[in-house]
Structures are given as structure tokens and as C-alpha cells.
């Protein structure tokens, strides 16, 4: 990345320049970036994260804050677990304004999550949505165990139980099944999202984050 005066830019592996601060370009999400290119950008960023070669910290945060103070221009959205070990922007080596993040325990598709991701796709123009489960997920493990828990924590269980029924007591298998089920539910429950998918303007995929290796793998 080159810095000079009020100009800063980052050219990624996809050949897309993320920021042009002297005369800001149109939103990355509104550019010629395809869903496939957006996905590639996420996965390339994860490779950098897993290898310990982060580049997003090299950017001038003051300029970034100024550039994004009145509008956001994310190219991707992620539905992730609320787990503190799953820092989405870090995992994909992205900086301010690049990823539209929604989170809850168990990365489950609720009405509120659907509404948020519809906004990201239809209004902000995100090109890919990843529903990302992770290793050692406490919400999934609690559902498998069926433990008695305080407060409203057990309200998560009905959302995750279909994955338990499908994959059984193996935690990692159930986490992966849950991510795939939630991604499918997102596609099915939202005419807005399914319409964009049909028009090939959006990808909705499930993924698994290995908290030990730092690697994100797509799930089929």
C-alpha cells in the first residue's frame, strides 16, 4: 500500500483498489466486483490472517474513519457467532467499512438477522453472505447436551436442534450442519435475498472457522 499526502490505496489480489481518498470512487459493492470476486477477497484475506501476514492494519485509520463517516460501502456480509474468539474483520483481514457483520450466539437465522442482511444486500449492495460457524461453539454444545441453563439461553436450542438431529453428538459436525441449515434458511426465508441469488448478484454460503488454525473453510 502506498501513502502520500491525503491519498491511500490498497490493491488486493483481485486487482481491486479499495480506497481512493482524494476523490473517493463509487462503493466497492457497487463496482464491477462480482460475487465470486467478493468471495475470493474474503478467502485471500483469511489466508493472510492464518499466516500472520495482516495488511489491514497498515492503512491510515484517521483517513478511513473520515472516508466512512457518512456512508458505508461493504462488499461482503457475515453472520457469525457472538463468541469472542471469532473477530470477523480480523479473520478476513479487512478494515473499516468492508464487511457488514451480524452476530448472535450460534450464528442463527432470526427475523432480525434476516432484516439486517436484507439491508446489507439490497441497500448497501453486499455481494456475498457467509454464515460462519466455528470450532468449540458453546451454543451448539449446550444444545447437544440439552443442559438446563439460566435465563433465556435455552431459547437458542430450537434454532440449533435441527442440526443436532441431523449430525448427532459430534460437536464439529453439528456446528457445520448448523451453518449449512442457517444459510439455507436465509435463502428460503427472504424473497429479497433469494431474488438477488437468482439474479446472480449475491452468493449465500456456509463456512466453518477453525479457531486453532485460523482457517475458514467453505461448506458444501
C-alpha positions as a Python dict, from the first residue, in 0.01 Angstrom:
ca = {
    (1, 'X'): (0, 0, 0),
    (2, 'X'): (129, 341, -89),
    (3, 'X'): (72, 651, 121),
    (4, 'X'): (115, 1005, 2),
    (5, 'X'): (-47, 1322, 134),
    (6, 'X'): (-421, 1259, 151),
    (7, 'X'): (-407, 962, -80),
    (8, 'X'): (-410, 600, 33),
    (9, 'X'): (-493, 282, -153),
    (10, 'X'): (-492, -93, -120),
    (11, 'X'): (-475, -310, -427),
    (12, 'X'): (-576, -663, -338),
    (13, 'X'): (-521, -1000, -501),
    (14, 'X'): (-835, -942, -708),
    (15, 'X'): (-684, -627, -855),
    (16, 'X'): (-948, -404, -695),
    (17, 'X'): (-849, -78, -536),
    (18, 'X'): (-1037, -47, -209),
    (19, 'X'): (-983, 318, -124),
    (20, 'X'): (-909, 637, -316),
    (21, 'X'): (-922, 921, -69),
    (22, 'X'): (-850, 1227, -281),
    (23, 'X'): (-1156, 1161, -497),
    (24, 'X'): (-1340, 866, -341),
    (25, 'X'): (-1459, 620, -601),
    (26, 'X'): (-1802, 461, -601),
    (27, 'X'): (-1868, 194, -342),
    (28, 'X'): (-1674, -125, -383),
    (29, 'X'): (-2005, -307, -351),
    (30, 'X'): (-2147, -104, -639),
    (31, 'X'): (-1846, -156, -866),
    (32, 'X'): (-1787, -431, -1118),
    (33, 'X'): (-1693, -662, -830),
    (34, 'X'): (-1877, -991, -880),
    (35, 'X'): (-1999, -1220, -600),
    (36, 'X'): (-1720, -1461, -690),
    (37, 'X'): (-1458, -1186, -665),
    (38, 'X'): (-1600, -1074, -330),
    (39, 'X'): (-1574, -1430, -200),
    (40, 'X'): (-1217, -1455, -326),
    (41, 'X'): (-1128, -1133, -145),
    (42, 'X'): (-1259, -1275, 182),
    (43, 'X'): (-1073, -1603, 143),
    (44, 'X'): (-748, -1433, 41),
    (45, 'X'): (-777, -1214, 350),
    (46, 'X'): (-827, -1523, 565),
    (47, 'X'): (-514, -1677, 418),
    (48, 'X'): (-320, -1369, 528),
    (49, 'X'): (-473, -1389, 876),
    (50, 'X'): (-395, -1759, 917),
    (51, 'X'): (-37, -1695, 805),
    (52, 'X'): (5, -1397, 1036),
    (53, 'X'): (54, -1155, 746),
    (54, 'X'): (-219, -899, 810),
    (55, 'X'): (-223, -594, 583),
    (56, 'X'): (-537, -414, 702),
    (57, 'X'): (-352, -255, 995),
    (58, 'X'): (-122, -74, 753),
    (59, 'X'): (-398, 163, 646),
    (60, 'X'): (-436, 511, 792),
    (61, 'X'): (-729, 481, 1036),
    (62, 'X'): (-790, 856, 1053),
    (63, 'X'): (-838, 868, 677),
    (64, 'X'): (-1053, 554, 687),
    (65, 'X'): (-1278, 699, 956),
    (66, 'X'): (-1318, 1019, 759),
    (67, 'X'): (-1395, 827, 440),
    (68, 'X'): (-1664, 617, 609),
    (69, 'X'): (-1812, 874, 848),
    (70, 'X'): (-2122, 942, 638),
    (71, 'X'): (-2170, 618, 446),
    (72, 'X'): (-2072, 255, 449),
    (73, 'X'): (-1975, 54, 144),
    (74, 'X'): (-1925, -312, 245),
    (75, 'X'): (-1859, -570, -25),
    (76, 'X'): (-1950, -871, 193),
    (77, 'X'): (-2167, -967, 490),
    (78, 'X'): (-2103, -1230, 756),
    (79, 'X'): (-2342, -1393, 1001),
    (80, 'X'): (-2114, -1515, 1278),
    (81, 'X'): (-2140, -1642, 1633),
    (82, 'X'): (-2114, -1391, 1917),
    (83, 'X'): (-1814, -1585, 2051),
    (84, 'X'): (-1527, -1352, 2146),
    (85, 'X'): (-1280, -1579, 1964),
    (86, 'X'): (-1441, -1501, 1629),
    (87, 'X'): (-1330, -1145, 1537),
    (88, 'X'): (-1476, -1128, 1187),
    (89, 'X'): (-1283, -835, 1041),
    (90, 'X'): (-953, -975, 1170),
    (91, 'X'): (-1027, -1325, 1041),
    (92, 'X'): (-1070, -1188, 689),
    (93, 'X'): (-802, -915, 720),
    (94, 'X'): (-1045, -636, 634),
    (95, 'X'): (-1064, -286, 770),
    (96, 'X'): (-1337, -33, 847),
    (97, 'X'): (-1630, -37, 606),
    (98, 'X'): (-1555, -359, 418),
    (99, 'X'): (-1770, -621, 597),
    (100, 'X'): (-2131, -590, 716),
    (101, 'X'): (-2131, -807, 1029),
    (102, 'X'): (-2428, -962, 1210),
    (103, 'X'): (-2376, -1183, 1516),
    (104, 'X'): (-2562, -1387, 1773),
    (105, 'X'): (-2489, -1699, 1978),
    (106, 'X'): (-2491, -1996, 1742),
    (107, 'X'): (-2499, -1782, 1424),
    (108, 'X'): (-2872, -1849, 1387),
    (109, 'X'): (-3105, -1701, 1128),
    (110, 'X'): (-3373, -1496, 1305),
    (111, 'X'): (-3613, -1233, 1172),
    (112, 'X'): (-3382, -960, 1296),
    (113, 'X'): (-3081, -1118, 1129),
    (114, 'X'): (-3272, -1161, 803),
    (115, 'X'): (-3377, -796, 810),
    (116, 'X'): (-3020, -683, 873),
    (117, 'X'): (-2876, -896, 592),
    (118, 'X'): (-3151, -786, 355),
    (119, 'X'): (-3046, -428, 426),
    (120, 'X'): (-2684, -518, 360),
    (121, 'X'): (-2763, -683, 28),
    (122, 'X'): (-3048, -472, -109),
    (123, 'X'): (-2945, -128, 16),
    (124, 'X'): (-2568, -143, 69),
    (125, 'X'): (-2500, -385, -216),
    (126, 'X'): (-2305, -663, -45),
    (127, 'X'): (-2213, -933, -295),
    (128, 'X'): (-2162, -1235, -69),
    (129, 'X'): (-2308, -1352, 263),
    (130, 'X'): (-2116, -1606, 468),
    (131, 'X'): (-2293, -1790, 751),
    (132, 'X'): (-1994, -1892, 959),
    (133, 'X'): (-1989, -2148, 1238),
    (134, 'X'): (-1676, -2214, 1443),
    (135, 'X'): (-1499, -2481, 1642),
    (136, 'X'): (-1585, -2530, 2010),
    (137, 'X'): (-1912, -2338, 1977),
    (138, 'X'): (-2072, -2316, 2321),
    (139, 'X'): (-2424, -2257, 2190),
    (140, 'X'): (-2415, -2570, 1976),
    (141, 'X'): (-2254, -2775, 2253),
    (142, 'X'): (-2520, -2664, 2502),
    (143, 'X'): (-2792, -2766, 2257),
    (144, 'X'): (-2633, -3108, 2209),
    (145, 'X'): (-2612, -3158, 2585),
    (146, 'X'): (-2961, -3018, 2645),
    (147, 'X'): (-2835, -2866, 2966),
    (148, 'X'): (-3052, -2664, 3197),
    (149, 'X'): (-2932, -2306, 3169),
    (150, 'X'): (-3028, -1976, 3334),
    (151, 'X'): (-3246, -1706, 3187),
    (152, 'X'): (-3334, -1717, 2820),
    (153, 'X'): (-3024, -1900, 2695),
    (154, 'X'): (-3229, -2209, 2612),
    (155, 'X'): (-3424, -2000, 2359),
    (156, 'X'): (-3133, -2078, 2125),
    (157, 'X'): (-3194, -2453, 2139),
    (158, 'X'): (-3490, -2481, 1898),
    (159, 'X'): (-3292, -2295, 1629),
    (160, 'X'): (-2993, -2531, 1659),
    (161, 'X'): (-3177, -2858, 1731),
    (162, 'X'): (-3229, -2945, 1360),
    (163, 'X'): (-2850, -2961, 1321),
    (164, 'X'): (-2824, -3186, 1627),
    (165, 'X'): (-3092, -3413, 1482),
    (166, 'X'): (-2900, -3429, 1155),
    (167, 'X'): (-2541, -3462, 1274),
    (168, 'X'): (-2573, -3622, 1618),
    (169, 'X'): (-2349, -3562, 1920),
    (170, 'X'): (-2027, -3477, 1732),
    (171, 'X'): (-1971, -3108, 1804),
    (172, 'X'): (-1778, -3008, 1491),
    (173, 'X'): (-2014, -3199, 1263),
    (174, 'X'): (-2313, -3032, 1427),
    (175, 'X'): (-2155, -2686, 1403),
    (176, 'X'): (-2104, -2741, 1030),
    (177, 'X'): (-2456, -2877, 984),
    (178, 'X'): (-2595, -2577, 1169),
    (179, 'X'): (-2409, -2330, 946),
    (180, 'X'): (-2548, -2501, 636),
    (181, 'X'): (-2901, -2512, 776),
    (182, 'X'): (-2893, -2144, 873),
    (183, 'X'): (-2760, -2046, 529),
    (184, 'X'): (-3036, -2247, 359),
    (185, 'X'): (-3296, -2089, 587),
    (186, 'X'): (-3165, -1744, 500),
    (187, 'X'): (-3203, -1817, 128),
    (188, 'X'): (-3550, -1966, 172),
    (189, 'X'): (-3700, -1719, 419),
    (190, 'X'): (-3606, -1399, 238),
    (191, 'X'): (-3754, -1320, -105),
    (192, 'X'): (-3515, -1025, -118),
    (193, 'X'): (-3207, -1241, -72),
    (194, 'X'): (-3331, -1533, -284),
    (195, 'X'): (-3417, -1289, -562),
    (196, 'X'): (-3064, -1149, -565),
    (197, 'X'): (-2923, -1502, -563),
    (198, 'X'): (-3139, -1598, -863),
    (199, 'X'): (-3016, -1290, -1049),
    (200, 'X'): (-2657, -1398, -970),
    (201, 'X'): (-2597, -1073, -784),
    (202, 'X'): (-2538, -1242, -449),
    (203, 'X'): (-2384, -1558, -306),
    (204, 'X'): (-2507, -1709, 22),
    (205, 'X'): (-2267, -1971, 157),
    (206, 'X'): (-2191, -2161, 476),
    (207, 'X'): (-1842, -2170, 625),
    (208, 'X'): (-1651, -2312, 921),
    (209, 'X'): (-1384, -2126, 1117),
    (210, 'X'): (-1119, -2337, 1286),
    (211, 'X'): (-1025, -2137, 1594),
    (212, 'X'): (-698, -2328, 1635),
    (213, 'X'): (-559, -2283, 1283),
    (214, 'X'): (-739, -1960, 1195),
    (215, 'X'): (-854, -2111, 865),
    (216, 'X'): (-1202, -2058, 720),
    (217, 'X'): (-1334, -2341, 501),
    (218, 'X'): (-1640, -2326, 279),
    (219, 'X'): (-1903, -2593, 341),
    (220, 'X'): (-2086, -2774, 64),
}
